[in-house]
Every structure is written in structure tokens, then in C-alpha cells.
Coordinates of C-alpha atoms and ligand atoms in Angstrom, one line a residue:
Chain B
X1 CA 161.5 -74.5 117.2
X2 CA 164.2 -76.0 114.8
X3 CA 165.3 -74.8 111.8
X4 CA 165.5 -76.3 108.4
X5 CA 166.9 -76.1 104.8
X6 CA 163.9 -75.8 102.4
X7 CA 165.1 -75.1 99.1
X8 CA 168.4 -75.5 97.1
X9 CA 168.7 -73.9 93.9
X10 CA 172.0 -74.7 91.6
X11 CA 172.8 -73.3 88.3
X12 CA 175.1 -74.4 86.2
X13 CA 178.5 -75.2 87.1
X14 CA 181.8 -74.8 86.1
X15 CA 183.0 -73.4 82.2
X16 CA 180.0 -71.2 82.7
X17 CA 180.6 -67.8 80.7
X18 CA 178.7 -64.9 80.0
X19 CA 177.2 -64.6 83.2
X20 CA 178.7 -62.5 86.1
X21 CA 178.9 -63.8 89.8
X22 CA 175.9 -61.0 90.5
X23 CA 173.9 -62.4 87.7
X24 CA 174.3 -66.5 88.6
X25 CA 173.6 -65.8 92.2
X26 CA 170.3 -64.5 91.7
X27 CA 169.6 -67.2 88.8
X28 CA 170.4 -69.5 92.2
X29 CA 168.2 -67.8 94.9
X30 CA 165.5 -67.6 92.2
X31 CA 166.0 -71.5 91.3
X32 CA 166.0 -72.1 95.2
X33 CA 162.8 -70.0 96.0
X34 CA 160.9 -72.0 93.5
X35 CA 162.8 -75.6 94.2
X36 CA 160.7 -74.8 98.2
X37 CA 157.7 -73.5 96.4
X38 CA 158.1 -70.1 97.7
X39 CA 157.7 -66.9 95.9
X40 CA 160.5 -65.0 96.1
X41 CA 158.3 -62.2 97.6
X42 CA 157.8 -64.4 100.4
X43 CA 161.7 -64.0 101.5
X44 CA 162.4 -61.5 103.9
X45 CA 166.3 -62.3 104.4
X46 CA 169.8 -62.6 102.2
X47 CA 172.9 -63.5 103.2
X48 CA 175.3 -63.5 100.7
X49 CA 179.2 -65.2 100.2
X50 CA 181.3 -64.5 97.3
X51 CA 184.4 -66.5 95.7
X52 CA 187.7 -65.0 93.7
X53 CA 185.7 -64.0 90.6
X54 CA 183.5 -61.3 91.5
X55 CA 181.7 -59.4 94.2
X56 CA 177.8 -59.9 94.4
X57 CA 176.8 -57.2 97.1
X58 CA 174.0 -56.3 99.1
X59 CA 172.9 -54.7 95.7
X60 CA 171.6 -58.3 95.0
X61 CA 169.0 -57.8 97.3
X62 CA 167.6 -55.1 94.1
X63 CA 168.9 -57.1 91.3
X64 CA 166.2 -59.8 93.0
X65 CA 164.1 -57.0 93.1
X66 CA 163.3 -58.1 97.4
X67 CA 161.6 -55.6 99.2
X68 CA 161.0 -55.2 103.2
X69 CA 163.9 -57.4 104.1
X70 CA 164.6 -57.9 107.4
X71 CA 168.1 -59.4 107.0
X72 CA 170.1 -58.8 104.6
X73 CA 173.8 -59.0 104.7
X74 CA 177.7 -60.1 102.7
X75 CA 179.2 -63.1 105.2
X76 CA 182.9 -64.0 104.8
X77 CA 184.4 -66.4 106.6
X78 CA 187.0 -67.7 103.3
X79 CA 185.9 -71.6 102.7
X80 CA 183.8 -71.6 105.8
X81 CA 181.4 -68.8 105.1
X82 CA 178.4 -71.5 103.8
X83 CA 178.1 -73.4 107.1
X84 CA 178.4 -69.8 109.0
X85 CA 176.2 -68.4 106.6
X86 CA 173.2 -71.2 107.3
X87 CA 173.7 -71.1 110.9
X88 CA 173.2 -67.3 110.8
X89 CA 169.9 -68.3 109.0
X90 CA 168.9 -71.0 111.8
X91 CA 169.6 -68.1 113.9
X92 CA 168.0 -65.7 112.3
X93 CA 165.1 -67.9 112.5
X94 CA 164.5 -69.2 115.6
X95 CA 164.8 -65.8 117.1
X96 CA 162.0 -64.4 114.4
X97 CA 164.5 -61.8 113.2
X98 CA 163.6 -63.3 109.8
X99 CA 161.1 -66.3 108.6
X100 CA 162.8 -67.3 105.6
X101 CA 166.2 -66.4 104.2
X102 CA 168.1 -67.3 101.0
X103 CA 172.2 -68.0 101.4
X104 CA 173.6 -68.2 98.4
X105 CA 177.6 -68.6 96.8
X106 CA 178.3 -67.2 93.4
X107 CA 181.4 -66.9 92.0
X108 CA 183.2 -66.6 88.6
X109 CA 186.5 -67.0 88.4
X110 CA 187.2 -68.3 85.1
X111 CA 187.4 -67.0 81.7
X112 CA 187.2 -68.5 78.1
X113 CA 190.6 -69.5 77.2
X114 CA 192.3 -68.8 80.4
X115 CA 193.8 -71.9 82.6
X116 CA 192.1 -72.6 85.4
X117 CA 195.5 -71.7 87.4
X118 CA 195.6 -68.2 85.8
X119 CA 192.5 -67.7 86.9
X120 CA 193.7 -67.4 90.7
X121 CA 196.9 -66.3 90.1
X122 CA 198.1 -63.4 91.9
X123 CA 201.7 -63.1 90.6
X124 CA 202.4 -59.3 90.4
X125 CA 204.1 -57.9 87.2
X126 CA 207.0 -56.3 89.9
X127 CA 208.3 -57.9 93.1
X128 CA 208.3 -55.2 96.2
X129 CA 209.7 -55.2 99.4
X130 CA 209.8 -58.1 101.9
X131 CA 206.7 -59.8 100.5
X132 CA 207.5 -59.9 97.0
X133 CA 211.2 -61.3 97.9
X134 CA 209.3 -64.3 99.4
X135 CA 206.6 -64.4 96.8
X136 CA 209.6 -63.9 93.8
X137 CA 211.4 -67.3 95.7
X138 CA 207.8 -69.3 95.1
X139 CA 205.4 -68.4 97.7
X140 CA 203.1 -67.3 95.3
X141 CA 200.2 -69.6 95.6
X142 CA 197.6 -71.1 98.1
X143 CA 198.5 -74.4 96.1
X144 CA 201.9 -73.8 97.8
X145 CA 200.8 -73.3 101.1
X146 CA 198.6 -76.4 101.3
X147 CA 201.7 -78.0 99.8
X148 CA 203.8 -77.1 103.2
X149 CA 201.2 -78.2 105.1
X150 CA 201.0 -81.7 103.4
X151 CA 204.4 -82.2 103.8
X152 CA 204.2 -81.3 107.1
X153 CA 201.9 -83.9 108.1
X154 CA 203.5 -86.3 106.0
X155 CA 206.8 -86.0 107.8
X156 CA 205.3 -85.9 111.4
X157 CA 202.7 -88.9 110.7
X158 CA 204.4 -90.9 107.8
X159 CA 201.7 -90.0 105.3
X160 CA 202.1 -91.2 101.9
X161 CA 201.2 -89.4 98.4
X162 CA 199.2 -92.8 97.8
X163 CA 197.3 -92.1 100.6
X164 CA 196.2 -88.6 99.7
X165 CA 195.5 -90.4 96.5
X166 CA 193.1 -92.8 98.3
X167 CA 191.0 -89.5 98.7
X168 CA 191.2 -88.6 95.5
X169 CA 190.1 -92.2 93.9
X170 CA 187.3 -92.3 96.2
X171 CA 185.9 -88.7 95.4
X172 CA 185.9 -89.4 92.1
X173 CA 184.1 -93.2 92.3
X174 CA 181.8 -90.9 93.9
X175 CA 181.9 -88.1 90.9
X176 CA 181.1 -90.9 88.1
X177 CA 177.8 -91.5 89.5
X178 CA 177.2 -87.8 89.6
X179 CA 175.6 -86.8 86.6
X180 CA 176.7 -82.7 87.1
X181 CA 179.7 -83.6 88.3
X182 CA 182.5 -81.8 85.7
X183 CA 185.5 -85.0 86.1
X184 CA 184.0 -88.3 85.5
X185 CA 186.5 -90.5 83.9
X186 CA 187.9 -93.2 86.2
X187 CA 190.9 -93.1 88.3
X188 CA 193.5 -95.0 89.7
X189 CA 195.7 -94.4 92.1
X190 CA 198.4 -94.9 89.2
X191 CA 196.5 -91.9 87.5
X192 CA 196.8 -89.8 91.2
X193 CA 200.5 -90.7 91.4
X194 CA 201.0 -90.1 87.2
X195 CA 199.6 -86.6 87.2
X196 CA 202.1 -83.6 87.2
X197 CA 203.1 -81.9 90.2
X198 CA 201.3 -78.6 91.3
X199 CA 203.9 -78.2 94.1
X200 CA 205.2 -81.2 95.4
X201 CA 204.2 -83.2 97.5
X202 CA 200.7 -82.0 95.7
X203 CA 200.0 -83.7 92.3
X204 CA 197.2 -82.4 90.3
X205 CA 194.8 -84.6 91.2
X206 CA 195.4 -83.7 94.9
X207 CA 194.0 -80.3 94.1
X208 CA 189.7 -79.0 93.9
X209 CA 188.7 -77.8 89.8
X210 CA 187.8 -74.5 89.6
X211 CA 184.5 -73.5 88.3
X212 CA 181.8 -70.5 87.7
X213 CA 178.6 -70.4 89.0
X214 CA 176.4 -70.4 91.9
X215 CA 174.6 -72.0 94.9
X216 CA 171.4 -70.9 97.1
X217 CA 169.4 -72.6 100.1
X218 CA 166.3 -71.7 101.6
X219 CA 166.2 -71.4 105.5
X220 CA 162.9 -71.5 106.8
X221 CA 161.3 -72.7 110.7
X222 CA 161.4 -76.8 110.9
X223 CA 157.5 -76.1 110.9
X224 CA 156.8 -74.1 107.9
X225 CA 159.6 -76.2 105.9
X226 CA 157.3 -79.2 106.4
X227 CA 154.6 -77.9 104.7
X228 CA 156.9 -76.5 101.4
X229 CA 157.0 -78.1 98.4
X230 CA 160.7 -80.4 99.0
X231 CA 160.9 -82.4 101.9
X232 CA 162.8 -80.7 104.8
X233 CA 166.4 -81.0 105.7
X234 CA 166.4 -79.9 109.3
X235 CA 169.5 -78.2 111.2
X236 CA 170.5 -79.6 114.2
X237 CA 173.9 -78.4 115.0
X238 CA 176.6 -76.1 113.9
X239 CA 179.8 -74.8 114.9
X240 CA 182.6 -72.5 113.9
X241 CA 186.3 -72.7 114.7
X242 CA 189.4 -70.6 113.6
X243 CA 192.5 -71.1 115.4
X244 CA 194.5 -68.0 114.8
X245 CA 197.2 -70.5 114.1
X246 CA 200.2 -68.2 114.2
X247 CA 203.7 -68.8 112.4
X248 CA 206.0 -69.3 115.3
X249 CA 207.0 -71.6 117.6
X250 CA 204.7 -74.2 118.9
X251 CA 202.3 -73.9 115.6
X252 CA 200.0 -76.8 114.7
X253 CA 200.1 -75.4 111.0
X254 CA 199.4 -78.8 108.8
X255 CA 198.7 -80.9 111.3
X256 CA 195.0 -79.8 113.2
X257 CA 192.6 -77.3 112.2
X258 CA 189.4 -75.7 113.5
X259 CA 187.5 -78.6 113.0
X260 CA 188.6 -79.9 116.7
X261 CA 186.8 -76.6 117.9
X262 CA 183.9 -76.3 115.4
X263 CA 183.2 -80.1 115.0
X264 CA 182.7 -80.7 118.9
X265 CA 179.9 -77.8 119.1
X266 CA 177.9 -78.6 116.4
X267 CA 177.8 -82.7 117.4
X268 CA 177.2 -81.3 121.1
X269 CA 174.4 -79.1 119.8
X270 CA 172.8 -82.1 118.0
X271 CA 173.0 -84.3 120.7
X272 CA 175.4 -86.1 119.1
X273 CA 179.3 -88.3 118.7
X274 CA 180.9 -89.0 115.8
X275 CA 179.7 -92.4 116.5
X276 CA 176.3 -91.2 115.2
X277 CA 177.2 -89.8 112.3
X278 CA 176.5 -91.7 109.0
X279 CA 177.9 -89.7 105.7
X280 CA 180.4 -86.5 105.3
X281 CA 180.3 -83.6 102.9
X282 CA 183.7 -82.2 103.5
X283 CA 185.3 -79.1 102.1
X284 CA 187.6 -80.9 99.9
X285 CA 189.8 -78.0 98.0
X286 CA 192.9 -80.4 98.5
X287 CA 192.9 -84.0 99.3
X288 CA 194.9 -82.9 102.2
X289 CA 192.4 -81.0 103.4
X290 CA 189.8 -84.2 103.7
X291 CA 192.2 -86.3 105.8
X292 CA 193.1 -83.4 108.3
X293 CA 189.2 -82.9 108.9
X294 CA 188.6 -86.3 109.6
X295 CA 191.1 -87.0 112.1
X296 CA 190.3 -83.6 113.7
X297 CA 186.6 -84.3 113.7
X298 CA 187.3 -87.9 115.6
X299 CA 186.7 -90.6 112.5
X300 CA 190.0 -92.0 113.1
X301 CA 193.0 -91.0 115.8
X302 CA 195.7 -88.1 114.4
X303 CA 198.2 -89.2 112.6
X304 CA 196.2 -92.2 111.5
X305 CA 193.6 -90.3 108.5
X306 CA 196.2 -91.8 106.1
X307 CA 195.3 -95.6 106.9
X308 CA 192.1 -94.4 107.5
X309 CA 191.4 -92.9 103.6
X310 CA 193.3 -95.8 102.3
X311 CA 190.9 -98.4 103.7
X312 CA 188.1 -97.7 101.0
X313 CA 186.3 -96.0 104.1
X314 CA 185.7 -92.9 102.3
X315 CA 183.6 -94.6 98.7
X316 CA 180.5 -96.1 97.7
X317 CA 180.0 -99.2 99.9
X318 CA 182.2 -97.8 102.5
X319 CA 181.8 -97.6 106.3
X320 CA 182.1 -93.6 106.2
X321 CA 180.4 -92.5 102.8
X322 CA 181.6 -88.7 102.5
X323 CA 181.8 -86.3 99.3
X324 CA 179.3 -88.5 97.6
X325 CA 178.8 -85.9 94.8
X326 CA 182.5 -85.8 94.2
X327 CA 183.3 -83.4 96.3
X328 CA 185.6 -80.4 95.1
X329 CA 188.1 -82.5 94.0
X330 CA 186.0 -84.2 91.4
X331 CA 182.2 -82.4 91.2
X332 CA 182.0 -78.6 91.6
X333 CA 184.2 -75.8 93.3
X334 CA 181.8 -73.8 94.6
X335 CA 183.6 -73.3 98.2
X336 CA 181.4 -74.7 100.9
X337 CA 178.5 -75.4 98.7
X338 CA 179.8 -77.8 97.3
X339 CA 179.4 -79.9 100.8
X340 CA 176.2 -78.2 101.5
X341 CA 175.0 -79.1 98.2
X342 CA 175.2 -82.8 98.1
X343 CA 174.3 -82.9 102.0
X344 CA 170.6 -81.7 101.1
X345 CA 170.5 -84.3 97.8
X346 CA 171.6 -87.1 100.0
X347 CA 169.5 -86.0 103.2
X348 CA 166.3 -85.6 100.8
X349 CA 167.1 -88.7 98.7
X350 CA 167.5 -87.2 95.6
X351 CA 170.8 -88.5 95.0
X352 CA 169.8 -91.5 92.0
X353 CA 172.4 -93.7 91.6
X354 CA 174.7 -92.9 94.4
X355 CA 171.7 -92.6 96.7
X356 CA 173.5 -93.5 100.5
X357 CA 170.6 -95.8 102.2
X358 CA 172.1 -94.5 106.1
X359 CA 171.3 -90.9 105.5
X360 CA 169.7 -89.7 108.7
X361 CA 172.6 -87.7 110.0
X362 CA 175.0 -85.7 108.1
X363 CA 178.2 -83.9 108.9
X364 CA 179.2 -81.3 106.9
X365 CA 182.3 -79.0 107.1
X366 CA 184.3 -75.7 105.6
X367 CA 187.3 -74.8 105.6
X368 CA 189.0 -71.3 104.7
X369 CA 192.3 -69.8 104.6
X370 CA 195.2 -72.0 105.0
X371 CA 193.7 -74.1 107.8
X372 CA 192.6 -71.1 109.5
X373 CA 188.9 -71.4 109.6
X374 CA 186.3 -73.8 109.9
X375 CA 182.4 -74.2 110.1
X376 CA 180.7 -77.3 110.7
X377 CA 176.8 -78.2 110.0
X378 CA 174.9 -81.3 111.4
X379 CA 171.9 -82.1 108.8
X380 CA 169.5 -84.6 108.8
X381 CA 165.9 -85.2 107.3
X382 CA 164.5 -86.2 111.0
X383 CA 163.7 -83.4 113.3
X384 CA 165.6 -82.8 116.5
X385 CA 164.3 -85.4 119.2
X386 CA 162.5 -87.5 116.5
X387 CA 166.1 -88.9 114.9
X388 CA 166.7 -92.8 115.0
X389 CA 170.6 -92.1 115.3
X390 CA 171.8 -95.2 117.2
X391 CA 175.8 -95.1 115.7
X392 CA 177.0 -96.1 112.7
Chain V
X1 CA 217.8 -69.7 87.1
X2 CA 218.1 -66.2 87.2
X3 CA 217.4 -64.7 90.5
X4 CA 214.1 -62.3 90.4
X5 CA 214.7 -58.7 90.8
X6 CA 213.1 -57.6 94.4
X7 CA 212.4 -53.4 94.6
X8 CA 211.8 -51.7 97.6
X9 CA 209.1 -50.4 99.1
X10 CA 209.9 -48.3 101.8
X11 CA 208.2 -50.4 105.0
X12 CA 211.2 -53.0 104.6
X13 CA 214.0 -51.0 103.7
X14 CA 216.2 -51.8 107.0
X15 CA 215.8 -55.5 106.0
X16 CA 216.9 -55.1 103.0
X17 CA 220.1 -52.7 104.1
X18 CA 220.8 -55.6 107.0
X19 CA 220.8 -58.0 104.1
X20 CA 223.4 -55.9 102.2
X21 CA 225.5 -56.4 105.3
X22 CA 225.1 -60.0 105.2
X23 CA 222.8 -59.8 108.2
X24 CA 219.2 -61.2 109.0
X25 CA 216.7 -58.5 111.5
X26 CA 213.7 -59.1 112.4
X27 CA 211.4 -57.2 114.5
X28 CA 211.3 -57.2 117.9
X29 CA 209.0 -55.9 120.6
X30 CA 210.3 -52.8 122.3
X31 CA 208.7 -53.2 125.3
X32 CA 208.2 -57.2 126.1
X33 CA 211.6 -57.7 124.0
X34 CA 209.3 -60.9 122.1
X35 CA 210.5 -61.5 118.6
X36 CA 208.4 -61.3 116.0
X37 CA 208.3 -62.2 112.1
X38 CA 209.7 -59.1 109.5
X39 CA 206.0 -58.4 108.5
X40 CA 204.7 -58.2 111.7
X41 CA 202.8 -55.0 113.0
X42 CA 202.0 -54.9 116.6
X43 CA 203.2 -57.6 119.7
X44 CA 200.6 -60.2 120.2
X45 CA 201.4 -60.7 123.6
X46 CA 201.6 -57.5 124.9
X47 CA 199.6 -55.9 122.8
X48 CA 202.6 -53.1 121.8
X49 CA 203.0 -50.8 118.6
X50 CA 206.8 -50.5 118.9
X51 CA 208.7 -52.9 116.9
X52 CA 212.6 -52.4 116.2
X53 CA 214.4 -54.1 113.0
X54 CA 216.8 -56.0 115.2
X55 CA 219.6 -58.7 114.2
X56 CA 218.8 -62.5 114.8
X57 CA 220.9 -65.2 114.8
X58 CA 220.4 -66.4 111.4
X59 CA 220.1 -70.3 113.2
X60 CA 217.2 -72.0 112.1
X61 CA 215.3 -75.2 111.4
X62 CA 213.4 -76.8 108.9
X63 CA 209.6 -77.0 109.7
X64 CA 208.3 -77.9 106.8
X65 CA 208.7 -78.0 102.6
X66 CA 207.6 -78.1 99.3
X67 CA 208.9 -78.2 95.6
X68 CA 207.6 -75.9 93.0
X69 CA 208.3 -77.3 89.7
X70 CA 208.2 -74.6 86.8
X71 CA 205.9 -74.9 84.3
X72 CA 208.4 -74.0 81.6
X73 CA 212.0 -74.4 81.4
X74 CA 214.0 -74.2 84.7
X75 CA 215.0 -76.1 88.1
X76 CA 212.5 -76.9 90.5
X77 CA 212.5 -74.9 94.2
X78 CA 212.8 -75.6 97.7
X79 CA 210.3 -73.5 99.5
X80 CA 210.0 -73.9 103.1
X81 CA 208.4 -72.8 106.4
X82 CA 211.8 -72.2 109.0
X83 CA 211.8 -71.9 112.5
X84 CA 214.0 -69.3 114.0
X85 CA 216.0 -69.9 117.3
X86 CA 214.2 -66.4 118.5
X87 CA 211.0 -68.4 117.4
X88 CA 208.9 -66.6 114.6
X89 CA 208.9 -68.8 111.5
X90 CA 209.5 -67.3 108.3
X91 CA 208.7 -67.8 104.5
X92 CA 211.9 -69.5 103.3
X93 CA 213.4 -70.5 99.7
X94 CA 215.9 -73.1 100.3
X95 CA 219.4 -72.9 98.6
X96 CA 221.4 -76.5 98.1
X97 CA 218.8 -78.2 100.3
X98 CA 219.0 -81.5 98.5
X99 CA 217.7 -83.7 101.4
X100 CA 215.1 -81.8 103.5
X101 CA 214.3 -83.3 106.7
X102 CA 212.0 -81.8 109.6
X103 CA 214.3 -80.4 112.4
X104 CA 217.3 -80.3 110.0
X105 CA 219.5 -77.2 110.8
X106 CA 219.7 -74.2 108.9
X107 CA 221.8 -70.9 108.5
X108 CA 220.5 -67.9 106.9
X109 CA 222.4 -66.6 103.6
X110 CA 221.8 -63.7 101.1
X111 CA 222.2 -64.6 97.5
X112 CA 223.3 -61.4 95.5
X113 CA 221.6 -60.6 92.5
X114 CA 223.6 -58.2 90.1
X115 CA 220.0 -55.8 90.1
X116 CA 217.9 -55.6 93.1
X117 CA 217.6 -56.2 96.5
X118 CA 219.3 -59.2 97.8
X119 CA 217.4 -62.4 98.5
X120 CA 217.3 -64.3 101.8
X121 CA 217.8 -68.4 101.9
X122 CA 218.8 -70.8 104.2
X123 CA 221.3 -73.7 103.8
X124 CA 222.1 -76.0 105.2
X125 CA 224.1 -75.7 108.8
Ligands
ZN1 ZN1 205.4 -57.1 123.3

């Protein structure tokens, strides 16, 4: 007996104030509950993944007011925590632990007249010890990190900034047909290259928005989910990956990540290549981050994601449709969600205007830490056995 | 730009005295002799508690590198990831690194603040 996602519930997103993470995660389980036609009586797990901004607990489980759960737990896996999160559901599931579990994301980073920067910033008021000598000399921000590792794989593969920008321009063709997606004004790849540096070689339009609010799916048996109120978005596959990349000699830091361990599984668990594979919800927090999972996952050969991007691959009408809400780059930061998110919309096809017509199988990925971790999720609205997938 | 003021904290004070002697340390592994970054705990190979501060070469090269341009006034940054000839890579600024290149060869140097600890950077070779 499969799996399946039965219910999504999304509140809003982004300059969202005067709600805490605790309060817009159970505004989201509540909207997903009802978006499956369940009563939220009817739930009997929670699994729960928090952001930067705030710490919904276990206490959720009360402030839902839930009672006789039989799962109920805080996952964190950084950026990959959603796809671990509704794999632990599909678990949960098909062993009868639980019969229908809410995940859900929350977070709320960002505060009325406070830059979206400041919001993450972690620069401490005094500099101590070995730590803050580096952090005093600019190693002060994940934007810097992914910034080495861009570089990184620009020197070893000849990757261009215009290239990242490819990613960026494509997201966001994608964003404009996104009516809740926060940036929809056009771009070129004249804007891309125009905006200011973060930390070069990353320009501000290489880097995810940040935003408030929350995200919750439904996990129910493939069975049950046919007979709820959306239609169902069935799990075939999943995988996780983290690398323990280590900084030393020999380290593949900026150039692979976990997704040549996590993406393998989950296809093999589907039944599944690449070849099959029609659209991609990536975790997108840097435009870096895109072309690194797609070379790792098999779309194109390493070293080649630049060309790859750049070839109009990635955008509406392309050969590869991924991020096709606008990602994190362009739609809504809420960590690996986001790709989630959009997956279901497509996989139901809910997604108007930027509706994909070659939706039955869906790769999604997330990615945490600097390229340390990463979960991968294989989605489609045919059961297992009963998909048409015959390449792309 | 001035140079940040860096306190101690107790866990890295031999650094920090090595650095007043114009000398890099590191840890190292007391009983598989494997080096290992300054922050580093415990030996991942052989699973040992014992690290000892001990001097490195100070030869390195350049992995890879980034800019940070300051919001405000001021000069934009080398950062980098370096690659020591013992192995472990460390957390870098860069200091007259006009040119970065991957592999490029690096020395390790202590910039002097007039308060504070001083600051490790590599130049270039
Ligand atoms: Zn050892």
C-alpha cells in the first residue's frame, strides 16, 4: 500500500507580521486538514520543521488542540527536513504507526522595518577567540559560504555569472505567472548581472527572498487519499543524502552534494531514471544551488549545469520545466516547502496559467547546510505500477 | 579599513600566543599524528580526544574565494577557503590577493592590530 499527499494548506507568505511561527503553523495544518476534507480530529500524527524565526514545538500538537496522537515529533534536517519529514509520513503510514499525519514549516524571520539581511544576521556585538577572528575577516554569512562554493565551481568548470543568471531569469518567467509569488516584475539577464553584489561572485538576484509564514501537507494511505476531497498526489520514492563533506584535503565542497546519494534512492525506489522524470521543484536558496542539483541528480554531465541552465531548459516551454512557482529565488522562502508546494499544485493541476501539461512524475529536492544535506521526493498523481512514465 | 578587535576566549589562547610569535598551530592528533583544523575536537580517523596545538608550515593554496563588498564605506575583502600542506583547510581572509586563482600558492602572515589579538591571512607566496 502506497502513500500519498492529501492536503496542502498555505498561509500567507512573506511580509507577514503579527503572527508568530507557532501561530502560522497551525493556521497551515488547519488550512491543510480542511484543503483534504479531513477534520482535524481525524489526524493522529505531527511532524514538525522550523526556520530561523522561531521555534514551533511539540506544544503545537495543544495549540491544535490534537488529542491521541500516535506520532508526534520536531524533524531537522536544515533545508532538507520537508522531503525527510514526508517520507517519515509515507513511513509512518505504510507501517500503520499513524493513518494520517500533518508536516508542516513555519517560520518567521522577518520583522517590520528590518532588512531582510538583518533578519539572518548573526554578527556578534564582540569578536572572540578563533571563530570570531574568521568571522571579524568576513565569514559571517551563509551568503558567503555559498559564495566560496560558487566560485569554486566556477573556476573548476568555467561557469559564468550569466549562467547562474540563466537560473535566475527562468525562476522568475516562472514567478510572473504565479499569482502568490512575492517578485514578479520581469528580468533580464542585464537585471541579474546589474544587481549589487551580496558576496561576489553572488549578485542579489543569485540569492532566495526571505519570508514569514507557513506550510502543511496531509499524508494519508494511497487508498484513503483517493477518497478525500483533493485529488491524490502519491509518493513513490524518496531519499536522503548528507555527505559529511569535511574541510580538508580531497573535499568536494562546491562542486557535488548529497543529491548524487539521495537522488539515486528515491528514482530506484520509484522505479525510475532521470530519463522519466518530467518537471523539478528544487531547493533553490541560491541559483547555485539549482545548477549543482541538477548535474548531481543526472540532467546534464558535471561541469556542464552551466550550458545546461543557459539553454532555456529550465522555463516555460522548456525541455525540463523545474521551479515553476518561482521557486525560492523568485516565489516563497519557506525552506523545502517551497518545492513541495508547487510539486502538489502542478501534480494536481491546480497550477492556472503556468499549468505544465507533462506532470505525471515529479522530482523534488532539499538541500540544508552548506551543501551538507539533501532529501529527494518522487511525486506523481498516478499510483505506483499504474504511471504512464515512458521518458521525457 | 581598520582591523576588528579579536578577544580571547580561553579554548584558542595557544593560537593566538603562536600568532604573537609570528607562528601558525594547528591541532594535531596525539596518537595517529593526523592534522586537523584549529577548531577541531576529536580525530576523525582514529577516533582520539588528544589534540596538541602544534606548528604548521604556514604553506598553503588557494581553494577557493569570494569578495565581500561593504555595505557602507570601505574596501571590499578577499575571503577564501586555503588548503594547508598538512591538509586541513582553513577559513582564510586574503591580504594583497589581487589575482586569485585556484591552486595559487599562499604563506600564512599575522597582521598586527594596535588592540587585540592578531589576525591570520595569507598572501601570496
Ligand atoms: Zn587520530
Amino acid at each position: 500500500m502506497g502513500a500519498a499527499i492529501a492536503g496542502l494548506g498555505m498561509t500567507e507568505m512573506g511580509k507577514v507580521y503579527g503572527r508568530s511561527a507557532r501561530r502560522l503553523a497551525a493556521d497551515a495544518v488547519r488550512l491543510a486538514a480542511a484543503d483534504a476534507g479531513l477534520a482535524l480530529e481525524e489526524l493522529d500524527g505531527l511532524l514538525i520543521s522550523h526556520g530561523m524565526g522561531g521555534s514551533p514545538g511539540i506544544e503545537l500538537a495543544d495549540v491544535l488542540g490534537l488529542r491521541d496522537l500516535r506520532l508526534l515529533t520536531v524533524m531537522n534536517a536544515f533545508g532538507a527536513t520537508a522531503g525527510a519529514m514526508i517520507a517519515s509520513a509515507a513511513m509512518a503510514v505504510q507501517s500503520g504507526s499513524a493513518s494520517a499525519v500533518a508536516c508542516v514549516f513555519a517560520d518567521a524571520p522577518l520583522r517590520p522595518k528590518v532588512s531582510a539581511g538583518a533578519a539572518y544576521d548573526s554578527t556578534p556585538r564582540e569578536f572572540r577567540g578563533y571563530g570570531g577572528m574568521t568571522a571579524a575577516q568576513g565569514f559571517r554569512s551563509v551568503n558567503a559560504l555559498y559564495a566560496l562554493a560558487a566560485q569554486r565551481h566556477m573556476a573548476e568548470y568555467g561557469t559564468t555569472s550569466e549562467q547562474l543568471g540563466a537560473v535566475a531569469v527562468s525562476t522568475r518567467e516562472w514567478a510572473r505567472l504565479n499569482p502568490i509569488a512575492q517578485m514578479r516584475d520581469p528580468m533580464t539577464t542585464a537585471d541579474h548581472q546589474a544587481s549589487r553584489w551580496v558576496v561576489e561572485p553572488l549578485h542579489l538576484l543569485d540569492c532566495c527572498l526571505v519570508s514569514n509564514g507557513a506550510v502543511a501537507v496531509i499524508v494519508t494511505a494511497a487508498d484513503r487519499a483517493a477518497d478525500l476531497a483533493q485529488p491524490a498526489v502519491h509518493i513513490l520514492g524518496w531519499g536522503q543524502g548528507h555527505p559529511g563533506n569535511r574541510y580538508e584535503r580531497g573535499s568536494d565542497f562546491g562542486l557535488t552534494t548529497g543529491a548524487t546519494i539521495s537522488g539515486p534512492a528515491a528514482l530506484k525506489m520509484a522505479g525510475m531514471t532521470v530519463a522519466d522524470i518530467q518537471m523539478c521543484q528544487l531547493y533553490d536558496c541560491y541559483t547555485i544551488t539549482t545548477l549543482l542539483t541538477l548535474e548531481d541528480y543526472g540532467f546534464c554531465a558535471k561541469g556542464e549545469g552551466g550550458e545546461f541552465v543557459a539553454s532555456g531548459a529550465l522555463g516555460p516551454g522548456g525541455a525540463l520545466p523545474t521551479n515553476t512557482g518561482g521557486g525560492q529565488l523568485s516565489g516563497y522562502y519557506m525552506w523545502g516547502m517551497t518545492p513541495v508546494s508547487e510539486a502538489i499544485i502542478q501534480a494536481r493541476g491546480q497550477a492556472g496559467e503556468r499549468q505544465v501539461a507533462r506532470n505525471e512524475t515529479i522530482l523534488v529536492s532539499g538541500n540544508g547546510g552548506i551543501l551538507d544535506h539533501h532529501s529527494t521526493l518522487i511525486l506523481s498523481p498516478a499510483q505506483a505500477g499504474s504511471s504512464t512514465t515512458t521518458g521525457r | 579599513m581598520t582591523p576588528p578587535t579579536i578577544r580571547r576566549d580561553g579554548r584558542s589562547d595557544a593560537f593566538f600566543d603562536a600568532a604573537g610569535r609570528g607562528e601558525l598551530v594547528i591541532k594535531r592528533c596525539a596518537d595517529c599524528a593526523a592534522w586537523h583544523a584549529p577548531e577541531a575536537s576529536g580525530c576523525h580517523l582514529c577516533g582520539g580526544a588528544a589534540l596538541e596545538w602544534t606548528r604548521a608550515s604556514g604553506d598553503a593554496v588557494l581553494i577557493t574565494w569570494a569578495k565581500v563588498h561593504p555595505r557602507g564605506e570601505g574596501d571590499a575583502l578577499h575571503i577564501a577557503f586555503v588548503e594547508l600542506a598538512e591538509g586541513p583547510w582553513l577559513h582564510a581572509a586574503l591580504d594583497g590577493v589581487d589575482d586569485p586563482s585556484a591552486g595559487l600558492a599562499l604563506k600564512a602572515a599575522f597582521v598586527r592590530p594596535d588592540d587585540g589579538e592578531p589576525l591570520l591571512v595569507f598572501r601570496t607566496a
